[in-house]
Short mmCIF file of C-alpha atoms and ligand atoms in Angstrom, two decimals:
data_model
loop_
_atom_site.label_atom_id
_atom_site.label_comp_id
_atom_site.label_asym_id
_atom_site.label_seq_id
_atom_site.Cartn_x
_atom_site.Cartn_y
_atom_site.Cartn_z
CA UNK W 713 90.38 61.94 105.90
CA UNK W 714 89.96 65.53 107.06
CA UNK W 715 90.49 68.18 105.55
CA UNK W 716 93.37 70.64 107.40
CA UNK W 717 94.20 74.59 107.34
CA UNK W 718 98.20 73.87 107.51
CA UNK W 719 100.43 76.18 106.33
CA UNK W 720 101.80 79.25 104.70
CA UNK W 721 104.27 80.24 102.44
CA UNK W 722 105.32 83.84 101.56
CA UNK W 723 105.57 85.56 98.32
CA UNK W 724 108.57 88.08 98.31
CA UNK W 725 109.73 91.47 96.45
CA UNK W 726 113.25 91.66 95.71
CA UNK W 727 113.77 95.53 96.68
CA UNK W 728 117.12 95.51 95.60
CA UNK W 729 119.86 93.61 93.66
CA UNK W 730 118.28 91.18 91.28
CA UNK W 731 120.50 89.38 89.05
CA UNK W 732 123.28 90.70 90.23
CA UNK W 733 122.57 87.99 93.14
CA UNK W 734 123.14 85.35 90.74
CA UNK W 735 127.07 86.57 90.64
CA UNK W 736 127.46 86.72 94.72
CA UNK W 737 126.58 90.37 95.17
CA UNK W 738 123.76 91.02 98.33
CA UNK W 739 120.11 91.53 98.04
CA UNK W 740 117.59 93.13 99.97
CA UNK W 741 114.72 91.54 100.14
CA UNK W 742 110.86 91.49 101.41
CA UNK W 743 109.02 88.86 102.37
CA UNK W 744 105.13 89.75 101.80
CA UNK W 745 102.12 89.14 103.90
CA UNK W 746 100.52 87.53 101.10
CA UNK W 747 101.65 84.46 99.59
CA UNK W 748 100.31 80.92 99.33
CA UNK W 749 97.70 79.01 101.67
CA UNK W 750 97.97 74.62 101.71
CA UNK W 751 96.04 71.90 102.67
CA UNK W 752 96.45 68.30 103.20
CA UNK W 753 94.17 65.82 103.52
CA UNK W 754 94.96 61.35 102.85
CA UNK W 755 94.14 60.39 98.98
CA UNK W 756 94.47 57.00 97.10
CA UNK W 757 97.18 58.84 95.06
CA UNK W 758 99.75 61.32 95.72
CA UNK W 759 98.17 65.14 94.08
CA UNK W 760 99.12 68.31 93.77
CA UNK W 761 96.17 71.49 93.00
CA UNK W 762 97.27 74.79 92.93
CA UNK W 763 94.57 77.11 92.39
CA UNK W 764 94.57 80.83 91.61
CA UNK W 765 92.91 82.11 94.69
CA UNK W 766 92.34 85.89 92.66
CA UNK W 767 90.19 84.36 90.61
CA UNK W 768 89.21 81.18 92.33
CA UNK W 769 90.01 78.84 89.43
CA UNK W 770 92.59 75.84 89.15
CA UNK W 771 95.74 76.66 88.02
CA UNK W 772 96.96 72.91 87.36
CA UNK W 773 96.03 69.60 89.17
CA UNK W 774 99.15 67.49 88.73
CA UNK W 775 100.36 63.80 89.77
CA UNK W 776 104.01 63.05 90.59
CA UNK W 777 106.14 62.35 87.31
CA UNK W 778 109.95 62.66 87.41
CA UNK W 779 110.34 62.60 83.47
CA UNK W 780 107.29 64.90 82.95
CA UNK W 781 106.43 68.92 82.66
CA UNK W 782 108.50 70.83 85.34
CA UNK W 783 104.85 70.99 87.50
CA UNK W 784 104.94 66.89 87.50
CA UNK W 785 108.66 66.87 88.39
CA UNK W 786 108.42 69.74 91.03
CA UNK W 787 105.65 67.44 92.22
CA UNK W 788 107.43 64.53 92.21
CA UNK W 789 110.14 66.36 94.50
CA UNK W 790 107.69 67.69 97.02
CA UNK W 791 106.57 64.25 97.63
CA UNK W 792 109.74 62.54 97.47
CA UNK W 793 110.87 64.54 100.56
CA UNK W 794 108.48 63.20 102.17
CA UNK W 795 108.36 59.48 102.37
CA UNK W 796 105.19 57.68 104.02
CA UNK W 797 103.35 55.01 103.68
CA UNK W 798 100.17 56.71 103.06
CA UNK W 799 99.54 59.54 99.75
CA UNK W 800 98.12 62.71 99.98
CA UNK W 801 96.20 65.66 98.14
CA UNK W 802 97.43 68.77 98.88
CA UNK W 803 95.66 72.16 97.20
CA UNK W 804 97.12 74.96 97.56
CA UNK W 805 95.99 78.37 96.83
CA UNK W 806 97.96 81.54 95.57
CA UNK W 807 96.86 85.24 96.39
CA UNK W 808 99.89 86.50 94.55
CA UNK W 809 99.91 86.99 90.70
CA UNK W 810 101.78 83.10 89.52
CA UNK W 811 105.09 83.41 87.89
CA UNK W 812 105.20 87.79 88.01
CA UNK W 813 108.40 87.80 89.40
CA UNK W 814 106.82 88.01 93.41
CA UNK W 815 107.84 84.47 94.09
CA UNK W 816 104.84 82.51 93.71
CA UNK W 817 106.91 79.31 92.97
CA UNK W 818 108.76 78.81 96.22
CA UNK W 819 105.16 80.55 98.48
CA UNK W 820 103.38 77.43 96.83
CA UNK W 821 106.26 74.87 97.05
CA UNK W 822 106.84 76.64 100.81
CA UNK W 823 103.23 75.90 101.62
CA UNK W 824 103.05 72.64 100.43
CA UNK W 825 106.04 71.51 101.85
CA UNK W 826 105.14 72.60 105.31
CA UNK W 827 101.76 71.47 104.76
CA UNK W 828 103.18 67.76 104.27
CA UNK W 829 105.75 67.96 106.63
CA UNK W 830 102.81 68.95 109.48
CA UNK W 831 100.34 66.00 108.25
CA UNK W 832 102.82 63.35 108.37
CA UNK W 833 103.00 61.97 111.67
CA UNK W 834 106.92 61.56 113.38
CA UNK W 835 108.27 64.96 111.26
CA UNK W 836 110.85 66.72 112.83
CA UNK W 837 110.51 70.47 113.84
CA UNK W 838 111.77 72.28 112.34
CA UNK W 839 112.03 70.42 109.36
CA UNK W 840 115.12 70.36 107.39
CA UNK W 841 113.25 68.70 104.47
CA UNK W 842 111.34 71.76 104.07
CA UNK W 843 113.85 73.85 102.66
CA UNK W 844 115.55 70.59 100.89
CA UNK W 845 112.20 70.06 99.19
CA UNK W 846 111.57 73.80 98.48
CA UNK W 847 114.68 74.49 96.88
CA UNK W 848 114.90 70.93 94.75
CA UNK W 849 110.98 72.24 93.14
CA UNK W 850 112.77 76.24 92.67
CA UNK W 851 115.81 74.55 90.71
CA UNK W 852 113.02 72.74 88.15
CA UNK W 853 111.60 75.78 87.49
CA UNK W 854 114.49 78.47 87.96
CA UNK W 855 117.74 76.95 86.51
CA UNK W 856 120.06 77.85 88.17
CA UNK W 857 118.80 79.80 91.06
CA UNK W 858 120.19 81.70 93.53
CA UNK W 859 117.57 80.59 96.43
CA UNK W 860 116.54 83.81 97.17
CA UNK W 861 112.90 83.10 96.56
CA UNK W 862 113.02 79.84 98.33
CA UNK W 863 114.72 82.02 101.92
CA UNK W 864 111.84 84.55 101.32
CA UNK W 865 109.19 82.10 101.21
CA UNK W 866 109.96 80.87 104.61
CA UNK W 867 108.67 84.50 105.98
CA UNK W 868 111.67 86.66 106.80
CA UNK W 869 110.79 90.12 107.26
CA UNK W 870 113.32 92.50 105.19
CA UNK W 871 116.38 90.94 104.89
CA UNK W 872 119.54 90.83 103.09
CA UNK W 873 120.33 87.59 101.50
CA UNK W 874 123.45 86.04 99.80
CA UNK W 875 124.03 83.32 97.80
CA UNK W 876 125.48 80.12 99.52
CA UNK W 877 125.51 81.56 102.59
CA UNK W 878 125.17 79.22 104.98
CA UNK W 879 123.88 80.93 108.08
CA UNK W 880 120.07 81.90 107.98
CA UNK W 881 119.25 85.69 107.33
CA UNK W 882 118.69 87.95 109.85
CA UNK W 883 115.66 90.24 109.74
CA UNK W 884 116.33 94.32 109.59
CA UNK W 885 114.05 96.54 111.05
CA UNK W 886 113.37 100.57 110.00
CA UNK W 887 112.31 103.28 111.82
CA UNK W 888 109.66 104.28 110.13
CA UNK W 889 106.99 102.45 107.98
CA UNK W 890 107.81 102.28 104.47
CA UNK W 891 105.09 102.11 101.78
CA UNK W 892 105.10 100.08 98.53
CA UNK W 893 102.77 99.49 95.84
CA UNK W 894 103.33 96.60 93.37
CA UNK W 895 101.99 96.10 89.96
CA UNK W 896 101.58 93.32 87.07
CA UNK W 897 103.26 95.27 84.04
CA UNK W 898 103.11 92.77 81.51
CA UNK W 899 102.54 88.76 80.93
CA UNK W 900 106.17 87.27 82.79
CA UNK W 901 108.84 85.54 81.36
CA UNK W 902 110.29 82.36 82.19
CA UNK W 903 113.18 83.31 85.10
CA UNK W 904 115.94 80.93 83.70
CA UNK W 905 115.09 83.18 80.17
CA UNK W 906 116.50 86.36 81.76
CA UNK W 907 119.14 84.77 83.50
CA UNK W 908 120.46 83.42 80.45
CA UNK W 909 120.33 87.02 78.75
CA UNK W 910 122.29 88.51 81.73
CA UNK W 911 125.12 85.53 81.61
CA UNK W 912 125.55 85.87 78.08
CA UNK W 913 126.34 89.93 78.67
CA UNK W 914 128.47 88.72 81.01
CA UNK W 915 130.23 86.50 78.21
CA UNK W 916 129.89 89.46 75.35
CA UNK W 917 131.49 91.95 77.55
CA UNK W 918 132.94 90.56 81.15
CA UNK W 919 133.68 94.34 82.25
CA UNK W 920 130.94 95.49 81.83
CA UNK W 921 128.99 92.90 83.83
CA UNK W 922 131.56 93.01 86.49
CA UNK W 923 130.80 97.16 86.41
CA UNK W 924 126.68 96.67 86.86
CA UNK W 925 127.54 94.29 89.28
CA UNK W 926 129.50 96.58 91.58
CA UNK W 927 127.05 99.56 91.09
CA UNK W 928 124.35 97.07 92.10
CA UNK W 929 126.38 96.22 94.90
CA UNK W 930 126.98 99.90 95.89
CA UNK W 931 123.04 99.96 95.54
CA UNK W 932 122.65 97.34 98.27
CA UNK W 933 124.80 98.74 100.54
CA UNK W 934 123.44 102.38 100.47
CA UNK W 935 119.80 100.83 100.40
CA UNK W 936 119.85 98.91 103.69
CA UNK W 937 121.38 101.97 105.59
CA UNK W 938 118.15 103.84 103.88
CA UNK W 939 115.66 101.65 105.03
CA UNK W 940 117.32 100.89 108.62
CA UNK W 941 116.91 105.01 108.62
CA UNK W 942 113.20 105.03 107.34
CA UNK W 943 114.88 107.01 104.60
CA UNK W 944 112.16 106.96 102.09
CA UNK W 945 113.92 109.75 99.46
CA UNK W 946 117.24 107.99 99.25
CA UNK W 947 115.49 104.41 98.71
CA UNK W 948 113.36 105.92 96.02
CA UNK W 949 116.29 107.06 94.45
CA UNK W 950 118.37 104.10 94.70
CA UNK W 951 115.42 102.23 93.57
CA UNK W 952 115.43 104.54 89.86
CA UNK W 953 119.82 103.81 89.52
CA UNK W 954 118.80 99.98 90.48
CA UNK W 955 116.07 99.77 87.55
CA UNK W 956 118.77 101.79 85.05
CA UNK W 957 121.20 99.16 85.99
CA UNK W 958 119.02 96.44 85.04
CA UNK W 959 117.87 98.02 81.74
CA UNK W 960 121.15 97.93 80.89
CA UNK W 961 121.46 94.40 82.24
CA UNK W 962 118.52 94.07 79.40
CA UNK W 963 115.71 93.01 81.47
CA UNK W 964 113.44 95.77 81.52
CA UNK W 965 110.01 95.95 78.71
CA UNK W 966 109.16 99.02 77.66
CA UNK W 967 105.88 97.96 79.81
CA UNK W 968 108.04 97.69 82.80
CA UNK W 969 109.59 101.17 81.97
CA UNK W 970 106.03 103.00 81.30
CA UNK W 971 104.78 101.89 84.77
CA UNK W 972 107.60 102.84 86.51
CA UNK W 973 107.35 106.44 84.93
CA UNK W 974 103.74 106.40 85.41
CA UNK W 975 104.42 105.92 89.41
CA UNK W 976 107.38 108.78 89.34
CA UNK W 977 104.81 111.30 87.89
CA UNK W 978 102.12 110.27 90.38
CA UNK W 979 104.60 111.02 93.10
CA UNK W 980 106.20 108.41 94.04
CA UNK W 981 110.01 108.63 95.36
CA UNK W 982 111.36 105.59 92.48
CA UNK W 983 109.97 102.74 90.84
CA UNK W 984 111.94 99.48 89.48
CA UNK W 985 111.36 96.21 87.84
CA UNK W 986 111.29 93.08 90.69
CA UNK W 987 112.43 89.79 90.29
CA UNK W 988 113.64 88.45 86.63
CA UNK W 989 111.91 90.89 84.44
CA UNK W 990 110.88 90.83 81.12
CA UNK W 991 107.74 90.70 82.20
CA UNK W 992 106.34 90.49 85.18
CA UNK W 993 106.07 93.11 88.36
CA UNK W 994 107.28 96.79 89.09
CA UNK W 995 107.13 98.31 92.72
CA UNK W 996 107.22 101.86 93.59
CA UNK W 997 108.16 103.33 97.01
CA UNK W 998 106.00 106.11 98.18
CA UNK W 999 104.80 108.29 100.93
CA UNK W 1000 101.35 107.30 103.18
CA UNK W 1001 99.98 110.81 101.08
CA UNK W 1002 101.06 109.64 97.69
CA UNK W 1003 100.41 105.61 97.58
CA UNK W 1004 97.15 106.04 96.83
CA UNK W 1005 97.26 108.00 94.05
CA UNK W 1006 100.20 105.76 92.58
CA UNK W 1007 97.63 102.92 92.67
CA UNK W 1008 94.58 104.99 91.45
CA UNK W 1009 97.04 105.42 88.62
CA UNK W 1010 98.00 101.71 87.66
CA UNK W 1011 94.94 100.38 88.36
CA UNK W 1012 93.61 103.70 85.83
CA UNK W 1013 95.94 102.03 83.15
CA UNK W 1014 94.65 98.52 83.97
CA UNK W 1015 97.87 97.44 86.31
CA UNK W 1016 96.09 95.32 89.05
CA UNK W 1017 98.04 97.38 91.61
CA UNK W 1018 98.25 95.64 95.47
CA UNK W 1019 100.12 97.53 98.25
CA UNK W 1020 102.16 96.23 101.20
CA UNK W 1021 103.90 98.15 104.17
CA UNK W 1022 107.67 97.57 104.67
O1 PMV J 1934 112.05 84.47 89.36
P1 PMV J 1934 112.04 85.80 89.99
O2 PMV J 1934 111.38 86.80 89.14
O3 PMV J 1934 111.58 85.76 91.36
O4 PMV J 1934 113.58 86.32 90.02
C1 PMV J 1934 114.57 85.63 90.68
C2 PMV J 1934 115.73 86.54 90.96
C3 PMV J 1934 116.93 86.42 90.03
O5 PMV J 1934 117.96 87.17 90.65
C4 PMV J 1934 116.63 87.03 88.67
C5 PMV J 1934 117.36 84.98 89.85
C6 PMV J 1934 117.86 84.33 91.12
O6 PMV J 1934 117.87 83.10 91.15
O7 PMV J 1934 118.28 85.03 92.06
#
């Protein structure tokens, strides 16, 4: 009946190519230091906590329930993965902002997962029924998702990811330390939302999706040679084209915009939206003499700014 530390999941910042993923174009992507923290201990029913660990309070406390809320069905397929004859409590807790667009889902299903996986005696390692269980709880609450949260979540470094691709991702290194600072622009929205708002552009005008989709692709490309090079000017500006492209994707808030212009004038190299948008998180890239005062300036404006070296 103890109580066990187990595992860790990682949040992640899409650094380039949202969306655009969706349609089989790359994306570079980060996963963070920070993320999501589980433990397991033996219950008389199977339960799932997840608690807010900014703010220390519970976040939901949820049984199994295949017909329920999308919390009770992502439940149901964390536990499902993992058959045994005994049930289990696991809490986890989140040091990432939940559902911002930094990949909270798939850091607490990651955790979780892992966490199970670990407690229950005879599980392979590495266990495939990590990812299998990871990815089942992403498609309840992402649609129809590319798994790029899921990948990041299993702690990859930078990395370029594509969708259906079977081999795992390989992490890319840069020469030079590259500074970021994140921020909460606005309450999110629900990822399948924006999805569904890009794939219906895509219906309205098929060219013109196809066009954002190669720019963003051109994006990718130019970005990873960037950050293998520790090329902090050229990211920055890839990273403003990137966040035009997804305004006109229709993704951006005029929240999302503001902090991204607040960053520019507080020197940063370029600021974009992360993840689905709508909502949710900007990042900005900046130098080690300029982060600070891109923070001082979001938190200033009430932001809740963090900051995370590439
Ligand atoms: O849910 P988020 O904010 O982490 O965004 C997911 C990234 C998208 O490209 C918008 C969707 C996907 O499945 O790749």
């Amino acid at each position: 009946m103890t109580r066990r530390r187990v595992s860790r999941g990682c949040g992640k910042l899409i650094l380039f190519g949202e969306h655009s993923v969706v349609y089989g174009v790359p994306a570079l992507v980060a996963s963070l230091p920070m993320g999501a923290t589980a433990w397991v201990r033996e219950s008389s029913e199977n339960m799932l906590i997840l608690r807010d660990g900014r703010d220390d309070t519970i976040h939901f406390r949820t049984s199994p329930d295949d017909s329920g809320t999308p919390v009770e069905r992502s439940a149901s397929a964390l536990f499902s993965a993992f058959t045994s004859d005994a049930c289990h409590e696991v809490e986890v807790t989140l040091d990432i902002p939940i559902g911002a667009g930094l990949g909270s889902s798939a850091a607490f299903a990651t955790a979780a997962a892992r966490a199970l996986s670990d407690f229950i005696p005879g599980s392979p390692s590495p266990d495939p029924r990590v990812l299998e269980a990871v990815e089942a709880s992403e498609a309840i609450f992402h649609g129809d998702a590319s798994g790029i949260d899921a990948r990041a979540a299993m702690g990859k470094g930078v990395f370029r990811f594509v969708r259906d691709q079977e081999e795992e991702p390989r992490a890319i290194a840069t020469k030079r330390s590259i500074y970021i600072a994140v921020c909460e622009a606005g309450p999110p929205c629900q990822t399948s939302v924006m999805v569904e708002r890009v794939r219906a552009l895509h219906k309205r005008q098929p060219q013109v999706g196809e066009s954002l989709n190669r720019l963003v692709g051109d994006i990718v490309f130019q970005a990873q040679r960037a950050f293998e090079d520790g090329d902090t000017q050229m990211l920055g500006e890839l990273a403003d084209v990137n966040h035009g492209a997804l305004v006109a994707m229709g993704v951006s808030t005029p929240e999302l915009d503001h902090a991204c212009h607040l960053a520019r004038a507080a020197g940063a190299r370029g600021a974009k939206l992360t993840g689905s948008g709508g909502g949710g998180c900007c990042f900005a890239i900046a130098e080690r003499d300029s982060i600070a005062n891109v923070m001082e300036v979001w938190d200033r404006h009430g932001l809740r700014p963090l900051q995370t070296v590439l």
